[in-house]
Short mmCIF file of C-alpha atoms in Angstrom, two decimals:
data_model
loop_
_atom_site.label_atom_id
_atom_site.label_comp_id
_atom_site.label_asym_id
_atom_site.label_seq_id
_atom_site.Cartn_x
_atom_site.Cartn_y
_atom_site.Cartn_z
CA MET D 8 -0.05 -0.05 -0.07
CA PRO D 9 1.56 3.25 -1.09
CA LEU D 10 2.29 5.93 1.63
CA SER D 11 0.04 9.21 1.69
CA PRO D 12 1.66 12.42 0.86
CA GLU D 13 1.65 13.22 4.42
CA ARG D 14 3.44 10.13 5.61
CA LYS D 15 5.79 10.25 2.64
CA THR D 16 6.82 13.75 3.81
CA GLU D 17 7.38 12.50 7.30
CA TYR D 18 9.38 9.78 6.33
CA PHE D 19 11.60 12.10 4.39
CA GLU D 20 12.06 14.34 7.26
CA LYS D 21 12.69 11.18 9.47
CA MET D 22 15.45 9.68 7.36
CA LYS D 23 17.09 13.18 6.69
CA GLU D 24 17.27 13.84 10.56
CA LEU D 25 18.85 10.40 10.97
CA LEU D 26 21.51 10.96 8.32
CA GLY D 27 22.35 14.35 9.98
CA THR D 28 22.39 12.91 13.53
CA TYR D 29 24.33 9.73 13.01
CA THR D 30 27.64 9.18 11.90
CA LYS D 31 27.59 5.37 11.66
CA CYS D 32 25.12 2.78 10.61
CA PHE D 33 24.82 -0.95 9.51
CA ILE D 34 23.15 -2.00 6.38
CA VAL D 35 21.11 -5.02 7.27
CA GLU D 36 19.17 -7.68 5.32
CA VAL D 37 15.62 -8.49 6.52
CA ASP D 38 14.68 -11.56 4.63
CA ASN D 39 12.29 -13.73 6.32
CA VAL D 40 11.99 -11.25 9.31
CA GLY D 41 8.54 -10.63 10.40
CA SER D 42 7.14 -7.16 11.64
CA SER D 43 6.84 -8.45 15.22
CA GLN D 44 10.50 -9.39 15.20
CA LEU D 45 11.39 -6.03 13.72
CA GLN D 46 9.59 -4.36 16.56
CA ASN D 47 11.28 -6.54 19.17
CA THR D 48 14.62 -5.39 17.64
CA ARG D 49 13.54 -1.71 17.87
CA LYS D 50 12.95 -2.14 21.52
CA ALA D 51 16.21 -3.72 22.20
CA LEU D 52 18.01 -1.18 20.46
CA ARG D 53 16.13 1.88 22.07
CA GLY D 54 18.56 4.46 23.46
CA THR D 55 21.50 2.92 21.54
CA ALA D 56 20.37 2.90 17.69
CA GLU D 57 17.59 3.51 15.43
CA LEU D 58 16.25 1.16 12.85
CA LEU D 59 14.80 2.33 9.71
CA MET D 60 13.04 0.36 6.96
CA GLY D 61 11.48 1.58 3.69
CA LYS D 62 11.48 1.32 -0.17
CA ASN D 63 14.73 1.40 -1.74
CA THR D 64 13.67 3.97 -4.31
CA MET D 65 12.74 6.30 -1.63
CA MET D 66 15.72 5.86 0.36
CA ARG D 67 18.08 6.43 -2.51
CA LYS D 68 16.13 9.66 -3.39
CA ILE D 69 16.55 10.76 0.21
CA ILE D 70 20.04 10.20 0.27
CA ARG D 71 20.61 11.85 -3.03
CA GLU D 72 18.74 15.00 -1.95
CA TYR D 73 20.41 15.11 1.44
CA ALA D 74 23.88 14.65 -0.17
CA LYS D 75 22.93 17.66 -2.69
CA ASP D 76 21.61 19.91 -0.03
CA ASN D 77 24.72 19.32 2.22
CA PRO D 78 27.80 19.44 0.00
CA GLY D 79 30.20 18.50 2.72
CA THR D 80 28.41 15.20 3.82
CA LEU D 81 29.74 11.80 3.39
CA VAL D 82 26.44 9.76 3.04
CA ALA D 83 26.59 9.43 -0.70
CA PRO D 84 28.11 5.82 -0.71
CA LEU D 85 24.97 4.70 1.15
CA GLU D 86 22.84 5.18 -1.92
CA GLN D 87 24.42 2.32 -3.79
CA GLN D 88 23.59 -0.09 -0.84
CA CYS D 89 19.81 0.31 -1.35
CA LYS D 90 19.44 -3.09 -3.15
CA GLY D 91 17.23 -6.15 -2.14
CA ASN D 92 15.34 -6.30 1.24
CA ILE D 93 17.59 -3.99 3.32
CA GLY D 94 17.43 -1.44 6.28
CA PHE D 95 19.70 0.85 8.21
CA VAL D 96 20.56 0.75 11.88
CA PHE D 97 21.80 4.24 12.70
CA THR D 98 24.04 4.53 15.71
CA ASN D 99 26.73 6.84 17.47
CA GLY D 100 27.69 4.30 19.92
CA ASP D 101 29.99 1.41 19.81
CA LEU D 102 29.31 -0.83 16.77
CA GLY D 103 30.31 -4.05 18.38
CA GLU D 104 27.60 -3.53 21.07
CA VAL D 105 24.98 -2.78 18.67
CA ARG D 106 25.93 -5.91 16.42
CA THR D 107 25.59 -7.98 19.70
CA VAL D 108 22.03 -6.83 20.14
CA LEU D 109 21.27 -7.48 16.43
CA GLU D 110 22.64 -10.83 16.33
CA ALA D 111 20.74 -11.91 19.54
CA ASN D 112 17.53 -11.01 18.24
CA VAL D 113 16.93 -14.26 16.07
CA ARG D 114 13.98 -16.68 16.09
CA PRO D 115 13.68 -20.27 15.07
CA ALA D 116 11.60 -20.96 11.81
CA PRO D 117 10.21 -23.91 9.84
CA ALA D 118 11.60 -24.81 6.44
CA ARG D 119 8.99 -23.36 3.95
CA VAL D 120 8.72 -24.52 0.31
CA GLY D 121 10.72 -22.72 -2.01
CA ALA D 122 12.91 -21.03 0.49
CA VAL D 123 16.76 -20.95 0.12
CA ALA D 124 18.27 -22.92 2.95
CA PRO D 125 20.80 -20.68 4.90
CA ILE D 126 22.35 -23.85 6.30
CA ASN D 127 23.00 -27.52 5.77
CA VAL D 128 19.99 -29.39 7.31
CA ILE D 129 20.73 -32.96 8.74
CA VAL D 130 17.98 -34.90 10.31
CA PRO D 131 19.37 -36.84 13.35
CA LYS D 132 18.57 -40.58 13.59
CA GLY D 133 16.04 -41.83 16.35
CA PRO D 134 12.19 -42.32 16.64
CA THR D 135 10.02 -40.17 14.44
CA GLY D 136 6.78 -40.43 16.16
CA CYS D 137 5.23 -41.50 12.78
CA ASP D 138 3.21 -44.80 12.55
CA PRO D 139 4.32 -47.53 10.22
CA GLY D 140 1.72 -46.47 7.57
CA GLN D 141 3.99 -43.74 6.44
CA THR D 142 6.98 -45.88 5.73
CA ALA D 143 6.58 -45.06 1.85
CA PHE D 144 6.95 -41.29 2.56
CA PHE D 145 10.39 -41.89 4.09
CA GLN D 146 11.39 -44.35 1.22
CA THR D 147 10.55 -41.54 -1.18
CA LEU D 148 13.18 -39.18 0.41
CA GLN D 149 15.68 -42.43 0.49
CA ILE D 150 15.77 -42.45 4.18
CA ALA D 151 16.69 -45.80 5.71
CA THR D 152 14.17 -46.66 8.52
CA LYS D 153 12.97 -49.44 10.62
CA ILE D 154 9.96 -50.21 12.68
CA THR D 155 10.49 -50.12 16.74
CA LYS D 156 7.67 -50.24 19.22
CA GLY D 157 4.90 -49.27 16.77
CA GLN D 158 6.79 -46.28 15.14
CA ILE D 159 9.27 -45.50 12.35
CA GLU D 160 12.64 -45.00 13.38
CA MET D 161 15.58 -43.51 11.18
CA THR D 162 18.58 -45.67 11.48
CA THR D 163 21.00 -43.15 10.40
CA ASP D 164 21.67 -39.24 10.53
CA THR D 165 20.39 -37.97 7.17
CA PRO D 166 21.56 -35.02 5.07
CA LEU D 167 18.25 -33.53 4.08
CA ILE D 168 18.92 -30.02 2.52
CA THR D 169 22.14 -28.58 1.32
CA GLN D 170 22.84 -24.98 1.95
CA GLY D 171 21.90 -22.68 -0.94
CA ASP D 172 19.22 -25.14 -2.26
CA ARG D 173 15.59 -24.43 -2.39
CA VAL D 174 13.33 -26.58 0.05
CA SER D 175 11.27 -29.03 -1.75
CA ALA D 176 7.65 -29.81 -0.62
CA SER D 177 8.56 -33.23 0.47
CA GLN D 178 11.59 -31.87 2.67
CA ALA D 179 9.16 -29.22 4.06
CA ALA D 180 6.69 -31.84 5.02
CA LEU D 181 9.16 -34.17 6.56
CA LEU D 182 10.60 -31.52 8.76
CA GLN D 183 6.99 -30.61 9.83
CA LYS D 184 6.07 -34.15 10.70
CA LEU D 185 9.27 -34.31 12.88
CA ASN D 186 8.56 -30.97 14.46
CA ILE D 187 11.89 -29.56 13.40
CA GLU D 188 12.52 -25.86 12.81
CA PRO D 189 15.90 -25.80 11.32
CA PHE D 190 16.37 -22.35 10.30
CA SER D 191 16.72 -19.11 12.26
CA TYR D 192 16.19 -15.65 11.06
CA GLY D 193 17.07 -12.26 11.94
CA LEU D 194 18.78 -9.15 10.75
CA VAL D 195 21.88 -10.07 8.65
CA LEU D 196 24.63 -7.60 8.86
CA LYS D 197 26.01 -6.94 5.27
CA MET D 198 27.84 -3.62 5.22
CA VAL D 199 29.11 -1.06 7.86
CA TYR D 200 29.12 2.73 7.36
CA ASP D 201 31.31 4.87 9.58
CA ASN D 202 31.96 8.52 8.70
CA GLY D 203 31.93 7.92 4.81
CA SER D 204 33.78 4.77 4.73
CA LEU D 205 32.12 1.29 3.93
CA PHE D 206 33.27 -1.84 4.86
CA ASP D 207 32.20 -5.57 5.29
CA ALA D 208 30.61 -6.29 8.65
CA LYS D 209 33.04 -9.07 9.12
CA VAL D 210 35.76 -6.59 9.91
CA LEU D 211 34.18 -6.07 13.41
CA ASP D 212 35.60 -9.65 14.03
CA ILE D 213 38.86 -8.28 14.21
CA THR D 214 39.51 -7.57 17.94
CA ASP D 215 42.49 -5.81 19.65
CA ASP D 216 43.77 -9.47 20.44
CA VAL D 217 43.81 -10.35 16.89
CA LEU D 218 45.54 -7.33 15.78
CA ALA D 219 48.22 -7.90 18.40
CA SER D 220 48.65 -11.45 17.34
CA LYS D 221 48.97 -10.60 13.44
CA PHE D 222 51.26 -7.69 14.34
CA SER D 223 53.54 -10.02 16.49
CA GLN D 224 53.75 -12.47 13.74
CA ALA D 225 54.49 -9.93 11.18
CA LEU D 226 57.26 -8.29 13.29
CA SER D 227 58.93 -11.96 13.69
CA THR D 228 58.84 -12.44 10.01
CA LEU D 229 60.47 -9.02 9.38
CA ALA D 230 63.04 -9.75 12.23
CA ALA D 231 63.98 -13.11 10.51
CA LEU D 232 64.14 -11.70 7.13
CA SER D 233 66.29 -8.96 8.11
CA LEU D 234 68.73 -11.23 9.92
CA ALA D 235 68.94 -13.55 7.00
CA LEU D 236 69.64 -10.60 4.61
CA GLY D 237 72.14 -8.95 7.02
CA PHE D 238 69.97 -5.94 6.73
CA PRO D 239 69.47 -4.19 10.25
CA THR D 240 66.03 -3.01 11.18
CA GLN D 241 64.32 -2.01 14.31
CA ALA D 242 62.80 -5.49 14.39
CA SER D 243 66.19 -7.29 14.04
CA VAL D 244 68.42 -4.93 16.13
CA PRO D 245 67.49 -6.63 19.54
CA HIS D 246 68.19 -10.01 18.09
CA SER D 247 71.57 -8.92 16.53
CA ILE D 248 72.66 -7.44 19.80
CA ALA D 249 71.65 -10.79 21.66
CA ASN D 250 73.54 -12.89 18.96
CA ALA D 251 76.54 -10.51 19.40
CA PHE D 252 76.52 -10.76 23.07
CA SER D 253 76.32 -14.66 22.75
CA ALA D 254 79.51 -14.62 20.41
CA VAL D 255 81.49 -12.38 22.66
CA VAL D 256 80.57 -14.61 25.76
CA ALA D 257 81.55 -17.71 23.61
CA VAL D 258 85.03 -16.24 23.07
CA THR D 259 85.78 -14.89 26.44
CA ILE D 260 84.79 -18.37 28.01
CA GLY D 261 87.81 -19.70 25.92
CA LEU D 262 90.23 -17.07 27.35
CA GLU D 263 92.07 -17.56 30.70
CA LYS D 264 93.44 -14.03 31.16
CA TYR D 265 90.43 -11.90 30.06
CA SER D 266 86.95 -11.68 31.12
CA PHE D 267 84.16 -9.11 31.87
CA GLU D 268 81.28 -8.82 34.53
CA GLN D 269 78.59 -10.28 32.28
CA ALA D 270 80.62 -13.28 31.23
CA ASP D 271 81.99 -14.17 34.74
CA LEU D 272 78.72 -15.67 35.57
CA TYR D 273 78.76 -18.07 32.59
CA LYS D 274 82.45 -19.03 33.63
CA GLU D 275 81.63 -19.81 37.09
CA TYR D 276 78.53 -22.05 35.98
CA LEU D 277 81.02 -24.28 33.73
CA LYS D 278 83.64 -24.50 36.60
CA ASP D 279 80.98 -25.73 39.06
CA PRO D 280 77.41 -26.30 37.79
CA SER D 281 76.47 -27.65 41.48
CA LYS D 282 76.50 -23.93 42.69
CA PHE D 283 73.48 -23.28 40.66
CA ALA D 284 71.60 -26.32 41.42
CA GLY D 285 68.16 -25.55 43.05
CA SER D 286 65.85 -22.46 43.08
CA GLY D 287 67.40 -19.12 43.21
CA GLY D 288 70.96 -20.06 42.48
CA GLY D 289 71.45 -20.87 46.23
CA GLY D 290 70.63 -24.59 46.36
CA GLY D 291 73.94 -25.85 47.64
CA GLY D 292 73.80 -23.78 50.90
CA GLY D 293 70.13 -24.63 51.43
CA GLY D 294 70.85 -28.46 51.26
CA ALA D 295 73.60 -28.16 54.21
CA ALA D 296 71.31 -26.04 56.26
CA ALA D 297 68.39 -28.60 56.04
CA ALA D 298 70.88 -31.37 57.03
CA GLU D 299 71.95 -29.51 60.17
CA VAL D 300 68.16 -29.08 61.24
CA VAL D 301 67.67 -32.76 60.80
CA GLU D 302 70.72 -33.44 63.04
CA GLU D 303 69.42 -30.96 65.82
CA GLU D 304 65.99 -32.51 65.84
CA LYS D 305 67.05 -36.11 66.28
CA PRO D 306 67.99 -35.81 69.84
CA GLU D 307 64.57 -34.15 70.70
CA GLU D 308 62.71 -37.24 69.25
CA GLU D 309 64.99 -39.51 71.26
CA GLU D 310 63.78 -37.55 74.53
CA MET D 311 60.09 -37.74 73.61
CA ASP D 312 60.41 -41.67 73.15
#
C-alpha cells in the first residue's frame, strides 16, 4: 500500500534527520523477518540505535537529496547499498555492542517450500513418532528406517537439505512431521558505514587481541628476514645485539686471562654447575642447612620416646 503524501513527507524528514544525527550505521538484510521481530529489535536497540526500513527507491532519493543539500556530507556511498530487502541501523555508539544486540534477536523458523536454505540441514537418527503406515513417505526421500515399538525409527543421520538449495515440498513436509524448525532468521549484517567509509561487517570480528597477534607474527617475520639478509631494522636489532653478546661470551669463555662482568657468571657455572643447582641459585647452601636441622631434631625425638 503506497504512503500518503503526509506520511511520505514525514518519512523523508525522519530519514534526513537520522542522516544528519548519526555518523555510523549498519546496512542489514531483513529477509524472512516479520514485523513483530522488527518491533522487538527496535525495543532492544532503544537508546542505543535506530532501525529504519523503507522502499529502496525512496531511500535512494532521500540520500541523493540530502547529499545535494549538504555538500560536505559523506553519506553518498549509502545510495548504492539500497538494493534488495535491506534497512539501516543508525548509531553513534559502539558498533560491536549494537552488533551483539542485532545478532541476539533471532528466532527459529520452519523450512518453507521454495525458501533458500541458509544452512545445511541434517535430520538426526532416532524415533520419529510416525506410524508404520507412513513408511512410503520416508522411502520416497531415500531415508533408511525400521519399525521399533510401533513407530518409524530413522537408522542413520540423514543430510536432507544442502545450504543454498531451495526447500522442496517433501523436505518441508518431513521436517514439519518431525516438528523440526531448522532455520533461524534475524537481521543479517551486510555492510558497515562509518564517517563516509563502507566496509564488510566481518571486519568487526577483528579484535584488539587479533590485531596484536597478527602484528607480532609480522614483526617476527620481518626480524627473521632482516637477519637472513644482514640488513638491520628496528625489528632485528635486538636479535642482532643478543647474537653478538652470545658470540662475545663464547670467545671470552675460551680465554684464561680476560673476562668481563657479564661473562663471569657463565665461566663460574661451567667451572662448578652444582653451585647453581636448586631455585634462586643458592641450592647448595640450602641443602647443608637442611641437614643441620635434621641433626638437631634427632635428640629431641629420642627424649620424647
